[in-house]
mmCIF file of C-alpha atoms (C1' of nucleotides) in Angstrom:
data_model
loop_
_atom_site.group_PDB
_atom_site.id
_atom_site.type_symbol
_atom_site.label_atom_id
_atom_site.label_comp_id
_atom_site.label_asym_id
_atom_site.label_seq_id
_atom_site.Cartn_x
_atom_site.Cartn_y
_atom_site.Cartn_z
ATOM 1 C CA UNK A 702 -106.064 36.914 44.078
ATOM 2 C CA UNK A 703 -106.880 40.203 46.037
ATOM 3 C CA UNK A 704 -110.451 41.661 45.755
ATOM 4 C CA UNK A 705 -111.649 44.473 46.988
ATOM 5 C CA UNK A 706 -114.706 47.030 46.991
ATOM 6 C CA UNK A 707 -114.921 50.834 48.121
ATOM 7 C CA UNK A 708 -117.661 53.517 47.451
ATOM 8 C CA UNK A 709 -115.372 55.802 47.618
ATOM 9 C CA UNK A 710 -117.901 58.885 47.558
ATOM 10 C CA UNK A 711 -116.476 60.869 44.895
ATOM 11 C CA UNK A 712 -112.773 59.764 43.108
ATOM 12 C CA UNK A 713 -112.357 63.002 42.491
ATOM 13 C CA UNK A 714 -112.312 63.999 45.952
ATOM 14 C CA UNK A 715 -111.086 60.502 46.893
ATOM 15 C CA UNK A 716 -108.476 59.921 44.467
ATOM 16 C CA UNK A 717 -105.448 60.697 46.666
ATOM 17 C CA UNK A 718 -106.687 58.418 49.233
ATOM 18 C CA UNK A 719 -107.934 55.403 46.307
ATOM 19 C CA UNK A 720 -103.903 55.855 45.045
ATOM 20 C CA UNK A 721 -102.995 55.866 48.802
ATOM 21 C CA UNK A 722 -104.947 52.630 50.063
ATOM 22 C CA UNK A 723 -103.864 51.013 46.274
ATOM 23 C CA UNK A 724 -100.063 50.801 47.227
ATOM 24 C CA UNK A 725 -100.995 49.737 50.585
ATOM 25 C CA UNK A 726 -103.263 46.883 50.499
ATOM 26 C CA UNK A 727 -101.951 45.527 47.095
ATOM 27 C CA UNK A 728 -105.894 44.233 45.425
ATOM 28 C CA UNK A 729 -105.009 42.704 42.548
ATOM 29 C CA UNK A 730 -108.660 44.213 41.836
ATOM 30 C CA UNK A 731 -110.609 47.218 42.607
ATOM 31 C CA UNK A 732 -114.062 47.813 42.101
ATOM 32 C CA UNK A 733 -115.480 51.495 42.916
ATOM 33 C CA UNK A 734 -119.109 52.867 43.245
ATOM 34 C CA UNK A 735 -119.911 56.547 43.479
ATOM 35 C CA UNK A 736 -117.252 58.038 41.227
ATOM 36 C CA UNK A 737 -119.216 60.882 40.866
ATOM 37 C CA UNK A 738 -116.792 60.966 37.236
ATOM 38 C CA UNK A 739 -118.250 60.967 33.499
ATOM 39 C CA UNK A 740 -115.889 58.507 31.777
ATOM 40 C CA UNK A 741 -113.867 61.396 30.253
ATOM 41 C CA UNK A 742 -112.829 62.320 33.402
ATOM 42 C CA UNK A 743 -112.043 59.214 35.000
ATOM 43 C CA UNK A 744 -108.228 59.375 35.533
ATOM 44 C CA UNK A 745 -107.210 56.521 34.286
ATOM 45 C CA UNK A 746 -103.782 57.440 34.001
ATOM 46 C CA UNK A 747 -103.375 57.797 38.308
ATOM 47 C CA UNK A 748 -104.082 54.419 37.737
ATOM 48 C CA UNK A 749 -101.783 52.728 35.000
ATOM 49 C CA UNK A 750 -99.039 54.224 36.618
ATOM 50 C CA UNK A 751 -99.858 52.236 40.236
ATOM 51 C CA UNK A 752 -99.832 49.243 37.384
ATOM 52 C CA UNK A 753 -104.004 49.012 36.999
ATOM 53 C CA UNK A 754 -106.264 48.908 34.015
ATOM 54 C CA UNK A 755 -109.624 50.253 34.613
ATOM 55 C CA UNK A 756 -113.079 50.070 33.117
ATOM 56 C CA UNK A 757 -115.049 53.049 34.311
ATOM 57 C CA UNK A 758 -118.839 53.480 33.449
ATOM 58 C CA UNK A 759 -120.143 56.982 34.819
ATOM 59 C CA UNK A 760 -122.649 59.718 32.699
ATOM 60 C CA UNK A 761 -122.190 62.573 35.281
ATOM 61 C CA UNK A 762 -121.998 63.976 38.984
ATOM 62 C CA UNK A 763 -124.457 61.096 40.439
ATOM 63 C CA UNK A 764 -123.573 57.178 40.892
ATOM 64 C CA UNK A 765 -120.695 56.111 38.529
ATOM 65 C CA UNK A 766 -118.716 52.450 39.222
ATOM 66 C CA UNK A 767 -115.708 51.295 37.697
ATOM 67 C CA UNK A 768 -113.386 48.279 37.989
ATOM 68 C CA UNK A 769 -109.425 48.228 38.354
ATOM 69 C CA UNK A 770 -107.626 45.368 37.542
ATOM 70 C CA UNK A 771 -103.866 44.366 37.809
ATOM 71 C CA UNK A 772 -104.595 40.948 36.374
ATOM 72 C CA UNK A 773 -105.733 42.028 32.693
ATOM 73 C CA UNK A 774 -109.227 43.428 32.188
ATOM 74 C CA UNK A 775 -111.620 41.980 29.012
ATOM 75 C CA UNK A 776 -114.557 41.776 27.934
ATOM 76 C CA UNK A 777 -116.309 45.013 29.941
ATOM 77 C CA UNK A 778 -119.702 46.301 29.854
ATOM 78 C CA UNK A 779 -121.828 48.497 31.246
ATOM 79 C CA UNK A 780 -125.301 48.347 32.415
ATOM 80 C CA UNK A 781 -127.608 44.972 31.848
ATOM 81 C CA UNK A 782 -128.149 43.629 28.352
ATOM 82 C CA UNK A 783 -130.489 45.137 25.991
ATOM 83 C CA UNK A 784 -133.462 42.780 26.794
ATOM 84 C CA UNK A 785 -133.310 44.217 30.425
ATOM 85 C CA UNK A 786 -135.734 46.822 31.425
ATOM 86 C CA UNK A 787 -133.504 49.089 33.814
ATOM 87 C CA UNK A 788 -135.700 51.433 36.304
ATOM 88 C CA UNK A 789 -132.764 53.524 36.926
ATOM 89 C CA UNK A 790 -132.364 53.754 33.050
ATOM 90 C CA UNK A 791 -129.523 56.665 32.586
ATOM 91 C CA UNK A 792 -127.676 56.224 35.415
ATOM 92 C CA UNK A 793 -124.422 54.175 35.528
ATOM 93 C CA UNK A 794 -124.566 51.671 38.526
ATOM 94 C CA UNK A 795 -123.084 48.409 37.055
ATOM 95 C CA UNK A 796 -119.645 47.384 34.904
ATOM 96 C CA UNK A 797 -118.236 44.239 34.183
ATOM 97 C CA UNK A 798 -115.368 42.465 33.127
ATOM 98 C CA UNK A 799 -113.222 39.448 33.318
ATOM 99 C CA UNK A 800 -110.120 40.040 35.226
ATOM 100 C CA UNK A 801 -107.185 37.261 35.435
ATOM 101 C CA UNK A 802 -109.956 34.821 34.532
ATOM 102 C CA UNK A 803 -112.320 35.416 36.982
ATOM 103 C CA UNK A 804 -115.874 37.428 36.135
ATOM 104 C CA UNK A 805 -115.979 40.686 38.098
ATOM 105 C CA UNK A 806 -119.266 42.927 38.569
ATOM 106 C CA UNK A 807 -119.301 46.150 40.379
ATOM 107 C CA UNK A 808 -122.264 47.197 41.266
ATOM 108 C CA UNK A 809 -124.163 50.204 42.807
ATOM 109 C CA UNK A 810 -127.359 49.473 44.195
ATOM 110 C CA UNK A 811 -129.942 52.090 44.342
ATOM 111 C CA UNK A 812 -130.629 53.847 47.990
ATOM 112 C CA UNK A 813 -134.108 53.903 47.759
ATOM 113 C CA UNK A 814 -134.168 57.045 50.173
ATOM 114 C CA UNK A 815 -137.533 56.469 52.233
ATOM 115 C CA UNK A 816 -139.764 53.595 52.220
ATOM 116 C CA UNK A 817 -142.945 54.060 50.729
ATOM 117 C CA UNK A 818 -141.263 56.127 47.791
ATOM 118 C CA UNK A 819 -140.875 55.539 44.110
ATOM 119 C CA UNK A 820 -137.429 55.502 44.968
ATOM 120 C CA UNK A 821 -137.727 52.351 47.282
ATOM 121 C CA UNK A 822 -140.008 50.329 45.325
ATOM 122 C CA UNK A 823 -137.911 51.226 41.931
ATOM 123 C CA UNK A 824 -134.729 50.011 44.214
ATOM 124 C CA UNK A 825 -136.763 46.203 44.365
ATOM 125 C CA UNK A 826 -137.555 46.534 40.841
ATOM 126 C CA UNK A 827 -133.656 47.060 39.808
ATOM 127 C CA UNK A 828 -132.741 44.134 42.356
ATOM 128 C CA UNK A 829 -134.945 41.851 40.187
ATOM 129 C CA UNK A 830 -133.570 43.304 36.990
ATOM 130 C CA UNK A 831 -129.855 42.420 38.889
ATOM 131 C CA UNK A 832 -130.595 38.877 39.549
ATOM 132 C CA UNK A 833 -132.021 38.228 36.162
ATOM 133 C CA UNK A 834 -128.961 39.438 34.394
ATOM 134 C CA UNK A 835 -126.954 37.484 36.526
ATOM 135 C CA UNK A 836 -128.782 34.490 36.060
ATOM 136 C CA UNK A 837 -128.806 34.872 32.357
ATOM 137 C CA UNK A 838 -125.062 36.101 31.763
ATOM 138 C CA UNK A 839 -123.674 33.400 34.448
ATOM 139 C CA UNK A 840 -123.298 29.799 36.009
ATOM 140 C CA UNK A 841 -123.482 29.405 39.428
ATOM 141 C CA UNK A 842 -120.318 27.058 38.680
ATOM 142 C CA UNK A 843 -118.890 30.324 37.028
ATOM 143 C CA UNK A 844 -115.837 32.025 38.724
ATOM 144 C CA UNK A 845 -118.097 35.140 39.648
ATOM 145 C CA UNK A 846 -117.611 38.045 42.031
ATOM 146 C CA UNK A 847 -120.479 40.650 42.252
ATOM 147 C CA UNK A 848 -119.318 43.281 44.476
ATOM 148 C CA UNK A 849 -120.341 46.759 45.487
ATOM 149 C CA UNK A 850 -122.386 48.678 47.775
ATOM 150 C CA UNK A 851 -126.063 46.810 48.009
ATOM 151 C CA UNK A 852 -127.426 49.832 50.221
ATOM 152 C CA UNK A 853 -129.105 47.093 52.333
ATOM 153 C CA UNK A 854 -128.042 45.019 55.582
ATOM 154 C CA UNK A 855 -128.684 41.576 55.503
ATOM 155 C CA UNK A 856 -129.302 40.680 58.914
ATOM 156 C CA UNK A 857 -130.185 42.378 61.919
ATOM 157 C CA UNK A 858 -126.376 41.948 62.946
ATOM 158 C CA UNK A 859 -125.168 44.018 60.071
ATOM 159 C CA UNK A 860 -126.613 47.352 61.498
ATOM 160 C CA UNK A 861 -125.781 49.515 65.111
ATOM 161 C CA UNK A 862 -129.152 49.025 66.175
ATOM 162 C CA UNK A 863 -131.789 47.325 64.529
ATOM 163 C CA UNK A 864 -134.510 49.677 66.575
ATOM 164 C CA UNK A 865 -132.829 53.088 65.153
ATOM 165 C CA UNK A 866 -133.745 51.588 61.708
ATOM 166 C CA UNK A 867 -137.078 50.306 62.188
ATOM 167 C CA UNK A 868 -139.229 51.777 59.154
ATOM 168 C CA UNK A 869 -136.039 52.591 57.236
ATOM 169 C CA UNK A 870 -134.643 51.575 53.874
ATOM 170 C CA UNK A 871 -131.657 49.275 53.993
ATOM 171 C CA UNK A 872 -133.233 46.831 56.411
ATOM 172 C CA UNK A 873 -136.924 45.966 55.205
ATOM 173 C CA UNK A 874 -137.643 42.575 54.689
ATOM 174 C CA UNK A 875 -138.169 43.201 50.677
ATOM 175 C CA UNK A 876 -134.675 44.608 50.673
ATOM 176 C CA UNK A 877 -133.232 41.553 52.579
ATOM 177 C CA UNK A 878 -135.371 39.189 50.314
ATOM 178 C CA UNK A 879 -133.710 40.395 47.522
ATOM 179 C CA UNK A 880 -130.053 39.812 48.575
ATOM 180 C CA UNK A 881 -131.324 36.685 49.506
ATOM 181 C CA UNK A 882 -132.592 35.784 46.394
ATOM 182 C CA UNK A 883 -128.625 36.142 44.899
ATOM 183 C CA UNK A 884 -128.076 34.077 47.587
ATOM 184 C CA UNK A 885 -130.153 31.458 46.944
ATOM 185 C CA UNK A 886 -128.910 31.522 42.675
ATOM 186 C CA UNK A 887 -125.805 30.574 44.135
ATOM 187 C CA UNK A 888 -123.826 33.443 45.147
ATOM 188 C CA UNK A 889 -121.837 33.630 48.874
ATOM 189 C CA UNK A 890 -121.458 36.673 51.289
ATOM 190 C CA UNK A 891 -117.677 36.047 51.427
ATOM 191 C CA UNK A 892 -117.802 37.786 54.500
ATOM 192 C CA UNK A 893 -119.692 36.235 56.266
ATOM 193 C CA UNK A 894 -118.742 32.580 54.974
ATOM 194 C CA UNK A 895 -115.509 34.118 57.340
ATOM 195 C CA UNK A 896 -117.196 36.022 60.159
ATOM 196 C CA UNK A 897 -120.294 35.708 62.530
ATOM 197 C CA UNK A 898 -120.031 38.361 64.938
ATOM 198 C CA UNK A 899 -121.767 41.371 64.437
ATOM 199 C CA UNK A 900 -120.604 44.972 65.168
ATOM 200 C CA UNK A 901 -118.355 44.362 61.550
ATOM 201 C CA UNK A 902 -119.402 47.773 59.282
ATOM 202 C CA UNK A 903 -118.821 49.343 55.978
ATOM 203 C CA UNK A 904 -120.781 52.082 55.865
ATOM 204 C CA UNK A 905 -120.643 55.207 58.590
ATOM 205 C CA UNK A 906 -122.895 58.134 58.322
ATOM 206 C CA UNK A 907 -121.062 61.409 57.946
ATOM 207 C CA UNK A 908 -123.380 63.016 60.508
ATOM 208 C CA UNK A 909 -123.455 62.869 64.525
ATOM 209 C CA UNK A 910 -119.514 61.501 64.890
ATOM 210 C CA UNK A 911 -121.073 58.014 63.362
ATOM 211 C CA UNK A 912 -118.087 56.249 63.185
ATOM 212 C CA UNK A 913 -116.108 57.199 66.200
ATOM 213 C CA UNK A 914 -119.115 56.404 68.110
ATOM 214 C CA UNK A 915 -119.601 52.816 66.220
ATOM 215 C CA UNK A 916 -123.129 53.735 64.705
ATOM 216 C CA UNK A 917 -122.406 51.760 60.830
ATOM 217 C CA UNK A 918 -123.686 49.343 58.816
ATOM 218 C CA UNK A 919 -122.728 46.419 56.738
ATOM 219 C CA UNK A 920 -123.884 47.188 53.422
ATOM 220 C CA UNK A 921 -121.330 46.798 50.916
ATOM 221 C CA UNK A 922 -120.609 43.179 50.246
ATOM 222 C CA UNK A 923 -118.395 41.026 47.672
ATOM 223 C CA UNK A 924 -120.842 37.975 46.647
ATOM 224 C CA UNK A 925 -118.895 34.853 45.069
ATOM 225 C CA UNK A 926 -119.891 31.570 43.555
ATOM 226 C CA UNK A 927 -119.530 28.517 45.186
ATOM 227 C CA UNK A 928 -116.273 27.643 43.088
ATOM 228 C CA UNK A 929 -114.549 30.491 44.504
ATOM 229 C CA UNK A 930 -116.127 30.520 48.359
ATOM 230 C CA UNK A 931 -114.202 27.707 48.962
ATOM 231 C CA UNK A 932 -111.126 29.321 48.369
ATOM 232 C CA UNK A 933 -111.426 32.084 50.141
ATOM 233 C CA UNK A 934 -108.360 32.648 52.399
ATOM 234 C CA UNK A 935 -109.323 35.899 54.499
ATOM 235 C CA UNK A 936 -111.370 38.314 54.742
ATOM 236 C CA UNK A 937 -111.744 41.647 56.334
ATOM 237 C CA UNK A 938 -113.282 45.159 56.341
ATOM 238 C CA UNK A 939 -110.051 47.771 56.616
ATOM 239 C CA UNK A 940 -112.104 50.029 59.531
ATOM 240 C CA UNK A 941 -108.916 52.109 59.310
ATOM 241 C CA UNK A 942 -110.016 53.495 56.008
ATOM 242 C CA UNK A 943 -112.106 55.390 57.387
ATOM 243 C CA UNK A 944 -110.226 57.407 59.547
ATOM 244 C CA UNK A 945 -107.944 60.483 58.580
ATOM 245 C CA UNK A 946 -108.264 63.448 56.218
ATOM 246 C CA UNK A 947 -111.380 63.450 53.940
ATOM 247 C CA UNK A 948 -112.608 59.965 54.413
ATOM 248 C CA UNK A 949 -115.681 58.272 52.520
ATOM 249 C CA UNK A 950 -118.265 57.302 54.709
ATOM 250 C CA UNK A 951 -117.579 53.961 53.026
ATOM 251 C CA UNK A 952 -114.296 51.639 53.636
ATOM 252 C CA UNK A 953 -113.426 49.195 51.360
ATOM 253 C CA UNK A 954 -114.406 45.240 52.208
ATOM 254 C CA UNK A 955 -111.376 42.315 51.097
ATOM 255 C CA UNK A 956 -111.251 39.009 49.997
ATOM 256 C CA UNK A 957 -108.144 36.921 49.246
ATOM 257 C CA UNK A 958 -109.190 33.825 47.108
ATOM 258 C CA UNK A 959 -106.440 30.838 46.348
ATOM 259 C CA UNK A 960 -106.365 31.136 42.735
ATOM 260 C "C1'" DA B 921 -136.266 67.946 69.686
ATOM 261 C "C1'" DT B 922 -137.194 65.505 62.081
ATOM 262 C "C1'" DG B 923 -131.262 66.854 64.206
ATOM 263 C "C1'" DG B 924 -126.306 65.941 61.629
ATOM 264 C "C1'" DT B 925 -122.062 66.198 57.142
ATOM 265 C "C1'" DA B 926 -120.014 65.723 52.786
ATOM 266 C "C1'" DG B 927 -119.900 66.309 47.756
ATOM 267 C "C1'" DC B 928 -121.828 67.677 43.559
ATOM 268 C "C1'" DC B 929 -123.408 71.774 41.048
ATOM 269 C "C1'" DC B 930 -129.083 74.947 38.605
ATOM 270 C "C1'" DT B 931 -126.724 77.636 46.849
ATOM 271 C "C1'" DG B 932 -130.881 72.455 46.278
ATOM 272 C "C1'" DC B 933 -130.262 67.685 45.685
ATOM 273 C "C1'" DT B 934 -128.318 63.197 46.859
ATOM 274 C "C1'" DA B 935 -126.653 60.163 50.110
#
DNA sequence: ATGGTAGCCCTGCTA
């Protein structure tokens, strides 16, 4: 089973390149942040015929996620449950389903923009709203994949330069706590259960030639249970996503489990 | 020196 994850900045915009990077890398599943789409524009028909069902989960121009499945797609919602207080109530930022028997979540974390802002500490607030919906909807011995962009870098390693980001959002220690804390529930950075080295991104700012000259950072991340960790075959970011006509700043980050 | 770009639409806001 193929998994994959792209903010893909826009499917509208994106959608040649989504169909594009779909025949070539094969995921049996796809799951998108930043469609930028309200559901009744979500072409879901680009999709069926490339052989995917999707669940999309978007209100309007801002945030939007959806999920793409070759494997069958059931049981799909949007959002936490009822009982959960949201902070970023009215925007759409996580969908779930069950695809070929495993439990798929994409999710788009909040950016948080500066620290110090409403925006940050609302960002920790929806973190602790993600882990308690997790922890009450699943098992750690579950078959679970949460993936998406987390808008933070775990470690030092995930980032250009640690110094460039000193103060910033994406690498405070509250930010890293909380992706932590998933950890610690029982969920596995497949990447790095592959990888150690650092200088691995997903993420390249538009701005300054970023990516050509390396500057990224490793904040979009597919987090599996236990069960499944140990049946991960590869992994790998495709870097060459990237390149070309009318990129995201975001490449998608893939997993091949044995099941 | 507070820069730079891309995408959306209330040509400013969000990232």
């Amino acid at each position: 089973m193929r998994i994959a994850t792209w903010n893909v900045n826009s499917l509208k915009a994106r959608l040649p390149r989504v169909e594009e990077w779909l025949e070539y890398a094969q995921p049996d599943v796809l799951c998108l942040q930043e469609t930028k789409l309200a559901d009744k524009n979500f072409p879901s028909m680009a999709f069926s015929a490339l052989g995917y069902d999707s669940a999309a989960h978007g209100h309007n121009q801002w945030n939007g996620v959806a999920i793409l499945s070759r494997v069958g797609i059931e049981d799909v919602t949007t959002g936490f449950d009822d009982e959960t207080i949201d902070p970023y109530e009215g925007d759409a930022r996580l969908v779930a389903a069950r695809c070929g028997g495993i439990n798929v979540v994409s999710v788009y974390v909040p950016n948080g923009r500066e620290v110090g802002t409403e925006f940050y500490d609302r960002k920790l607030v929806w973190f602790d709203a993600l882990h308690g919906w997790i922890a009450k909807q699943y098992s750690p011995t579950d078959a679970l994949v949460v993936a998406g962009d987390f808008n933070v870098a775990p470690e030092d390693r995930d980032v250009w330069s640690p110094k460039a980001f000193e103060g910033s959002t994406h690498v405070t220690e509250p930010e890293r706590a909380a992706v932590r804390r998933l950890e610690e529930w029982g969920l596995v950075d497949a990447f790095r259960h592959q990888y150690d080295q650092d200088g691995l991104y997903s993420y390249w700012d538009y701005r300054r030639g970023d990516f050509h000259q390396h500057r990224g950072m490793r904040i979009d991340l597919v987090l599996v249970t236990e069960p499944l960790a140990e049946k991960i075959g590869w992994a790998l970011i495709d870097r060459n996503a990237r390149k070309g006509k009318q990129p995201s700043d975001h490449t998608p980050v893939v997993i091949d489990i044995d099941v």
